[in-house]
Tab-separated table of C-alpha atoms and ligand atoms in Angstrom:
chain	number	residue	atom	x	y	z
A	1	MET	CA	-41.184	10.497	-55.106
A	2	ARG	CA	-41.324	7.875	-52.529
A	3	LYS	CA	-40.827	8.584	-48.905
A	4	PRO	CA	-37.285	7.634	-47.793
A	5	MET	CA	-36.381	4.153	-46.359
A	6	SER	CA	-36.654	3.834	-42.344
A	7	CYS	CA	-34.608	1.734	-39.953
A	8	LYS	CA	-37.561	-0.227	-39.535
A	9	ASP	CA	-38.353	-0.860	-43.195
A	10	LEU	CA	-34.310	-1.523	-43.655
A	11	VAL	CA	-33.952	-4.474	-41.454
A	12	VAL	CA	-36.487	-6.353	-43.106
A	13	LEU	CA	-34.293	-6.126	-46.398
A	14	VAL	CA	-30.983	-7.073	-45.759
A	15	THR	CA	-30.742	-10.414	-46.919
A	16	MET	CA	-32.777	-9.441	-49.939
A	17	TYR	CA	-29.783	-6.937	-50.401
A	18	PHE	CA	-27.407	-9.317	-49.372
A	19	GLU	CA	-29.022	-11.701	-51.870
A	20	GLU	CA	-29.313	-8.599	-54.978
A	21	ALA	CA	-32.777	-9.308	-54.504
A	22	LEU	CA	-33.605	-5.621	-54.372
A	23	PRO	CA	-35.089	-3.900	-57.398
A	24	ARG	CA	-32.668	-0.942	-58.582
A	25	ARG	CA	-34.650	1.630	-56.900
A	26	ASP	CA	-35.042	-0.371	-53.466
A	27	ARG	CA	-31.589	-0.923	-53.695
A	28	LYS	CA	-31.016	2.679	-54.221
A	29	ARG	CA	-32.988	3.849	-51.331
A	30	PHE	CA	-31.382	1.460	-48.893
A	31	GLU	CA	-27.808	2.491	-49.836
A	32	LYS	CA	-28.632	6.152	-49.303
A	33	HIS	CA	-29.821	5.346	-45.987
A	34	ILE	CA	-27.112	3.069	-44.672
A	35	ALA	CA	-24.879	6.077	-45.663
A	36	GLY	CA	-26.026	8.212	-43.486
A	37	CYS	CA	-27.553	5.806	-40.716
A	38	PRO	CA	-24.500	4.487	-38.629
A	39	GLY	CA	-27.539	2.778	-36.586
A	40	CYS	CA	-28.223	0.571	-39.696
A	41	THR	CA	-24.411	0.228	-40.860
A	42	ALA	CA	-23.592	-1.597	-37.812
A	43	TYR	CA	-26.952	-3.226	-38.153
A	44	LEU	CA	-25.904	-4.699	-41.564
A	45	ASP	CA	-22.208	-5.233	-40.588
A	46	GLN	CA	-23.768	-7.437	-37.242
A	47	MET	CA	-25.489	-9.401	-40.067
A	48	ARG	CA	-22.498	-10.050	-42.083
A	49	MET	CA	-20.546	-10.714	-39.054
A	50	THR	CA	-23.609	-13.132	-38.254
A	51	ILE	CA	-23.250	-14.810	-41.280
A	52	LYS	CA	-19.690	-15.574	-41.195
A	53	LEU	CA	-19.662	-16.679	-37.851
A	54	THR	CA	-22.343	-19.380	-38.466
A	55	GLY	CA	-20.262	-20.370	-41.370
A	56	THR	CA	-17.659	-21.574	-39.319
A	57	LEU	CA	-19.916	-23.838	-37.516
A	58	THR	CA	-18.813	-27.749	-38.180
A	59	ASP	CA	-21.634	-30.636	-38.418
A	60	ASP	CA	-20.950	-33.538	-36.619
A	61	ALA	CA	-18.943	-36.395	-37.853
A	62	ILE	CA	-20.941	-39.513	-38.200
A	63	SER	CA	-20.668	-42.440	-35.589
A	64	PRO	CA	-18.420	-45.228	-36.379
A	65	ALA	CA	-21.569	-47.339	-35.934
A	66	ALA	CA	-23.787	-45.793	-37.913
A	67	GLU	CA	-20.750	-45.758	-40.925
A	68	ALA	CA	-20.312	-49.048	-40.231
A	69	VAL	CA	-23.962	-50.167	-40.733
A	70	LEU	CA	-23.697	-48.151	-43.839
A	71	ILE	CA	-20.548	-49.809	-45.424
A	72	ALA	CA	-22.123	-53.494	-44.795
A	73	ALA	CA	-25.461	-52.003	-46.693
A	74	PHE	CA	-23.227	-50.834	-49.779
A	75	ARG	CA	-20.997	-54.435	-49.942
A	76	ASP	CA	-24.703	-55.966	-49.701
A	77	TRP	CA	-25.848	-53.870	-52.451
A	78	LYS	CA	-23.092	-54.100	-54.780
A	79	GLN	CA	-23.156	-58.110	-54.779
A	80	PRO	CA	-25.527	-59.177	-57.292
A	81	ARG	CA	-27.789	-61.856	-56.331
B	1	MET	CA	-18.825	-26.157	-44.524
B	2	THR	CA	-18.351	-29.393	-45.672
B	3	ASP	CA	-19.355	-29.554	-48.907
B	4	ARG	CA	-17.682	-26.793	-50.371
B	5	GLU	CA	-14.884	-28.727	-52.827
B	6	GLU	CA	-16.136	-29.327	-55.872
B	7	VAL	CA	-17.088	-32.677	-57.112
B	8	ASN	CA	-17.696	-34.197	-60.817
B	9	GLU	CA	-20.582	-35.936	-60.097
B	10	GLU	CA	-20.564	-37.979	-62.922
B	11	GLU	CA	-17.391	-39.297	-61.929
B	12	VAL	CA	-18.897	-40.189	-58.514
B	13	VAL	CA	-21.839	-41.707	-59.709
B	14	ALA	CA	-19.737	-43.840	-62.246
B	15	ALA	CA	-17.801	-45.056	-58.785
B	16	LEU	CA	-20.776	-46.009	-57.080
B	17	ARG	CA	-22.126	-48.065	-59.044
B	18	ALA	CA	-18.829	-49.453	-59.997
B	19	GLY	CA	-18.840	-50.456	-56.153
B	20	ASP	CA	-16.335	-47.821	-55.306
B	21	GLU	CA	-16.521	-48.366	-51.361
B	22	ALA	CA	-14.627	-45.940	-50.634
B	23	ALA	CA	-16.237	-43.463	-52.760
B	24	PHE	CA	-19.216	-44.137	-51.064
B	25	VAL	CA	-17.997	-43.661	-47.540
B	26	LYS	CA	-16.434	-40.220	-48.724
B	27	LEU	CA	-19.734	-39.254	-49.743
B	28	VAL	CA	-21.445	-40.335	-46.233
B	29	GLU	CA	-18.938	-38.505	-44.894
B	30	MET	CA	-19.557	-35.351	-47.077
B	31	PHE	CA	-23.592	-35.205	-46.577
B	32	ASN	CA	-24.234	-37.211	-43.555
B	33	GLY	CA	-23.690	-34.262	-41.010
B	34	THR	CA	-26.030	-32.289	-43.196
B	35	MET	CA	-28.041	-34.446	-43.729
B	36	LEU	CA	-28.621	-35.191	-39.705
B	37	ARG	CA	-29.159	-31.356	-39.179
B	38	VAL	CA	-31.891	-31.279	-41.770
B	39	ALA	CA	-33.704	-34.401	-40.434
B	40	MET	CA	-33.569	-32.777	-36.953
B	41	GLY	CA	-36.096	-30.415	-38.529
B	42	PHE	CA	-38.381	-32.457	-39.521
B	43	VAL	CA	-38.882	-35.493	-36.512
B	44	SER	CA	-38.689	-35.269	-32.540
B	45	SER	CA	-35.183	-36.524	-31.459
B	46	ARG	CA	-31.652	-37.270	-32.671
B	47	ALA	CA	-32.579	-40.858	-32.696
B	48	VAL	CA	-34.841	-40.542	-35.021
B	49	ALA	CA	-33.285	-38.052	-37.341
B	50	GLU	CA	-30.243	-40.801	-37.206
B	51	GLU	CA	-32.536	-43.321	-38.483
B	52	VAL	CA	-34.126	-41.140	-41.295
B	53	VAL	CA	-30.657	-40.504	-42.337
B	54	GLN	CA	-30.107	-44.141	-42.600
B	55	GLU	CA	-33.145	-45.069	-44.284
B	56	ALA	CA	-32.628	-42.161	-46.693
B	57	TRP	CA	-28.773	-43.641	-47.668
B	58	LEU	CA	-30.067	-47.218	-47.978
B	59	GLY	CA	-32.503	-45.308	-50.562
B	60	VAL	CA	-29.654	-44.182	-52.291
B	61	LEU	CA	-28.351	-47.249	-52.927
B	62	LYS	CA	-31.175	-48.537	-54.096
B	63	GLY	CA	-32.011	-45.475	-56.399
B	64	LEU	CA	-28.520	-45.073	-57.790
B	65	GLN	CA	-28.879	-47.567	-60.912
B	66	ALA	CA	-31.833	-45.646	-61.756
B	67	PHE	CA	-30.225	-41.908	-61.165
B	68	GLU	CA	-30.481	-40.268	-64.216
B	69	GLY	CA	-28.834	-37.130	-63.296
B	70	ARG	CA	-31.580	-34.593	-64.384
B	71	SER	CA	-30.918	-33.368	-61.142
B	72	SER	CA	-27.675	-32.729	-59.292
B	73	LEU	CA	-26.379	-35.841	-56.841
B	74	LYS	CA	-27.052	-33.887	-54.157
B	75	THR	CA	-30.676	-32.383	-54.650
B	76	TRP	CA	-31.218	-35.907	-55.673
B	77	ILE	CA	-29.993	-37.468	-52.076
B	78	PHE	CA	-31.751	-34.484	-50.275
B	79	ARG	CA	-35.301	-35.045	-51.932
B	80	ILE	CA	-34.918	-38.467	-50.888
B	81	LEU	CA	-33.879	-37.732	-47.714
B	82	THR	CA	-36.786	-34.394	-46.903
B	83	ASN	CA	-39.663	-37.168	-48.284
B	84	ILE	CA	-38.281	-40.090	-45.754
B	85	ALA	CA	-38.075	-37.611	-42.908
B	86	LYS	CA	-41.649	-35.953	-43.674
B	87	THR	CA	-43.417	-39.344	-43.701
B	88	ARG	CA	-41.501	-40.079	-39.880
B	89	GLY	CA	-42.622	-36.616	-38.448
B	90	GLN	CA	-45.792	-36.992	-39.971
B	91	ARG	CA	-46.453	-40.450	-37.686
B	92	GLU	CA	-45.024	-38.748	-35.314
B	93	GLY	CA	-47.694	-36.345	-35.013
B	94	ARG	CA	-45.769	-33.305	-36.279
B	95	SER	CA	-46.450	-30.382	-38.299
B	96	VAL	CA	-44.472	-30.714	-41.681
B	97	PRO	CA	-41.588	-27.717	-42.505
B	98	PHE	CA	-42.331	-25.580	-45.473
B	99	SER	CA	-46.175	-26.435	-45.324
B	100	SER	CA	-47.386	-24.498	-42.820
B	101	LEU	CA	-46.685	-21.654	-40.953
B	102	ASP	CA	-45.209	-21.364	-37.913
B	103	PRO	CA	-47.040	-19.444	-35.723
B	104	ARG	CA	-43.049	-17.787	-34.699
B	105	GLU	CA	-42.681	-16.918	-38.323
B	106	ASP	CA	-44.754	-14.163	-38.049
B	107	GLU	CA	-42.784	-12.687	-35.454
B	108	PRO	CA	-40.752	-8.950	-36.301
B	109	VAL	CA	-37.070	-9.643	-37.004
B	110	VAL	CA	-36.069	-6.896	-34.572
B	111	ASP	CA	-37.756	-6.359	-31.583
B	112	PRO	CA	-40.007	-2.922	-32.442
B	113	SER	CA	-39.645	-1.485	-29.210
B	114	ARG	CA	-35.954	-0.898	-30.809
B	115	PHE	CA	-37.222	1.983	-33.101
B	116	HIS	CA	-38.823	5.281	-32.393
B	117	PRO	CA	-42.887	5.053	-32.859
B	118	PRO	CA	-44.239	5.221	-36.529
B	119	ASP	CA	-46.060	8.760	-35.463
B	120	HIS	CA	-42.391	10.166	-33.822
B	121	PRO	CA	-42.302	14.034	-35.177
B	122	GLN	CA	-38.460	13.885	-36.022
B	123	TRP	CA	-37.582	10.050	-36.438
B	124	PRO	CA	-40.103	7.817	-37.188
B	125	ASN	CA	-39.376	4.166	-37.340
B	126	ALA	CA	-36.040	4.905	-36.803
B	127	TRP	CA	-33.620	3.358	-34.257
B	128	ALA	CA	-34.202	4.369	-30.924
B	129	ALA	CA	-31.779	1.705	-29.326
B	130	PRO	CA	-29.749	1.364	-32.158
B	131	PRO	CA	-27.159	-1.629	-32.404
B	132	ARG	CA	-23.672	-1.212	-31.103
B	133	SER	CA	-20.590	-1.950	-33.471
B	134	TRP	CA	-19.132	-5.446	-32.666
B	135	SER	CA	-15.586	-3.375	-34.103
B	136	ASP	CA	-14.457	-3.858	-30.629
B	137	VAL	CA	-15.105	-6.866	-29.823
B	138	PRO	CA	-11.728	-8.862	-29.955
B	139	GLU	CA	-11.258	-11.665	-32.793
B	140	ASP	CA	-10.791	-14.565	-30.201
B	141	ALA	CA	-13.609	-13.716	-28.487
B	142	LEU	CA	-15.886	-13.182	-31.583
B	143	LEU	CA	-14.204	-16.787	-32.880
B	144	SER	CA	-14.776	-18.355	-29.469
B	145	LYS	CA	-16.147	-21.474	-28.856
B	146	GLU	CA	-18.465	-19.818	-26.715
B	147	THR	CA	-19.424	-17.505	-29.036
B	148	ARG	CA	-20.288	-20.617	-31.358
B	149	THR	CA	-21.787	-22.310	-28.936
B	150	ALA	CA	-24.373	-19.489	-28.505
B	151	VAL	CA	-24.917	-19.259	-32.815
B	152	GLU	CA	-25.608	-23.287	-32.360
B	153	LYS	CA	-27.840	-22.697	-29.444
B	154	ALA	CA	-29.770	-19.802	-31.149
B	155	ILE	CA	-30.083	-21.953	-34.590
B	156	LYS	CA	-31.540	-24.532	-32.908
B	157	SER	CA	-34.379	-21.705	-31.374
B	158	THR	CA	-35.274	-21.327	-34.594
B	159	PRO	CA	-38.527	-23.031	-35.996
B	160	PRO	CA	-37.686	-25.706	-38.153
B	161	SER	CA	-38.083	-24.383	-41.757
B	162	GLN	CA	-35.705	-21.782	-40.873
B	163	ARG	CA	-32.997	-23.666	-39.072
B	164	ILE	CA	-33.320	-26.061	-42.314
B	165	VAL	CA	-32.723	-23.143	-44.578
B	166	ILE	CA	-30.254	-21.533	-42.495
B	167	THR	CA	-28.156	-24.667	-41.997
B	168	LEU	CA	-27.942	-25.935	-45.853
B	169	ARG	CA	-27.027	-21.603	-46.763
B	170	ASP	CA	-24.840	-20.499	-44.086
B	171	VAL	CA	-23.298	-23.576	-42.305
B	172	ASP	CA	-23.136	-25.300	-45.603
B	173	GLY	CA	-22.347	-22.837	-48.074
B	174	TRP	CA	-25.218	-23.949	-50.284
B	175	SER	CA	-26.278	-21.849	-53.272
B	176	SER	CA	-30.422	-20.504	-52.733
B	177	GLU	CA	-30.906	-22.382	-55.918
B	178	GLU	CA	-29.485	-25.654	-54.648
B	179	VAL	CA	-31.603	-25.530	-51.267
B	180	CYS	CA	-34.854	-24.235	-53.356
B	181	ASN	CA	-34.339	-27.845	-55.086
B	182	ALA	CA	-33.329	-29.688	-52.917
B	183	LEU	CA	-36.353	-28.791	-50.538
B	184	HIS	CA	-38.736	-27.935	-53.414
B	185	ILE	CA	-39.316	-24.161	-51.988
B	186	THR	CA	-39.726	-21.016	-54.168
B	187	GLU	CA	-36.998	-18.615	-54.053
B	188	THR	CA	-39.118	-16.152	-52.423
B	189	ASN	CA	-39.768	-18.233	-49.689
B	190	GLN	CA	-36.335	-19.267	-49.027
B	191	ARG	CA	-35.634	-15.577	-48.618
B	192	VAL	CA	-37.830	-14.896	-46.261
B	193	LEU	CA	-37.101	-18.071	-43.629
B	194	LEU	CA	-33.340	-17.354	-44.429
B	195	HIS	CA	-33.603	-13.556	-42.965
B	196	ARG	CA	-35.886	-14.546	-40.314
B	197	ALA	CA	-33.090	-17.056	-39.050
B	198	ARG	CA	-30.138	-14.986	-39.572
B	199	SER	CA	-31.972	-11.904	-37.840
B	200	ARG	CA	-32.645	-14.578	-34.931
B	201	VAL	CA	-29.046	-15.714	-34.490
B	202	ARG	CA	-28.154	-11.872	-34.713
B	203	ALA	CA	-30.105	-10.934	-31.796
B	204	ALA	CA	-28.826	-14.171	-29.851
B	205	LEU	CA	-25.103	-12.916	-30.585
B	206	GLU	CA	-26.201	-9.339	-29.642
B	207	ARG	CA	-27.300	-10.075	-26.529
B	208	TYR	CA	-24.902	-12.885	-25.977
B	209	LEU	CA	-21.799	-10.296	-27.135
B	210	ASP	CA	-23.216	-7.049	-25.289
B	211	GLY	CA	-24.378	-9.158	-22.127
B	212	GLU	CA	-20.598	-9.933	-21.772
B	213	ARG	CA	-19.232	-6.646	-22.336
B	214	VAL	CA	-18.317	-4.596	-19.725
B	215	PRO	CA	-20.550	-1.349	-19.709
C	301	ZN	ZN1	-31.026	3.596	-40.174
């Protein structure tokens, strides 16, 4: 019998858990720990929220000047020489 | 999240080859922002990153007729981008992301002082200072512009390899397979980098949100 997972072990494995990359046995130990640990439950929720918030970020739109250069390059490219 | 919409790649490639300018503009608008974020992981400044991205688009045009569709269009574009960015970063004397280990990669994902010591009689390696639940943080505070700025700042402060991976995975919603293909990294490496990046962003958010709350 392996010793139970500690909080310090668990925080290292969260992304593996989310990605379903933990071996079955470790997944069971992970879930067992979570079920009895409010600290790690809060940690897991914070990681989920972090991912959610990161997903609300947006990329900068391309500057009109840069876009104009690319469109010119495209027109150039499609012109057979 | 710019590129979650489904695109039929074959149609896009055919349209581009046929000289369809609108299709090209659409493609540029879809990927340019992500390309810029990725390029910034390799080079010293935004201005240089913008040049790299421009150069990559020119490379895309140049290679388009020969593109065989063996990898996805997206993967192919980002390989062109990272090759150019790599060369440019090296010329600037920077270390290449994914090829060398940033010393910061070895840092623990959670401050070790937040756990009881391993020899604690009752709670070895358990939380001594557990995270607080954010369920009492009002939704509009969580989703405020200030919080997003804090997230953005935290991502910027991560080592380049981590920054690139979290951008593709969590900002742009790529799958792990797409990220591994575009960056030529293993699944395990990708996951480690993602986990470290997420952990840093979480810690920054915690400092931000808990610092703001009245005790
Ligand atoms: Zn725990």
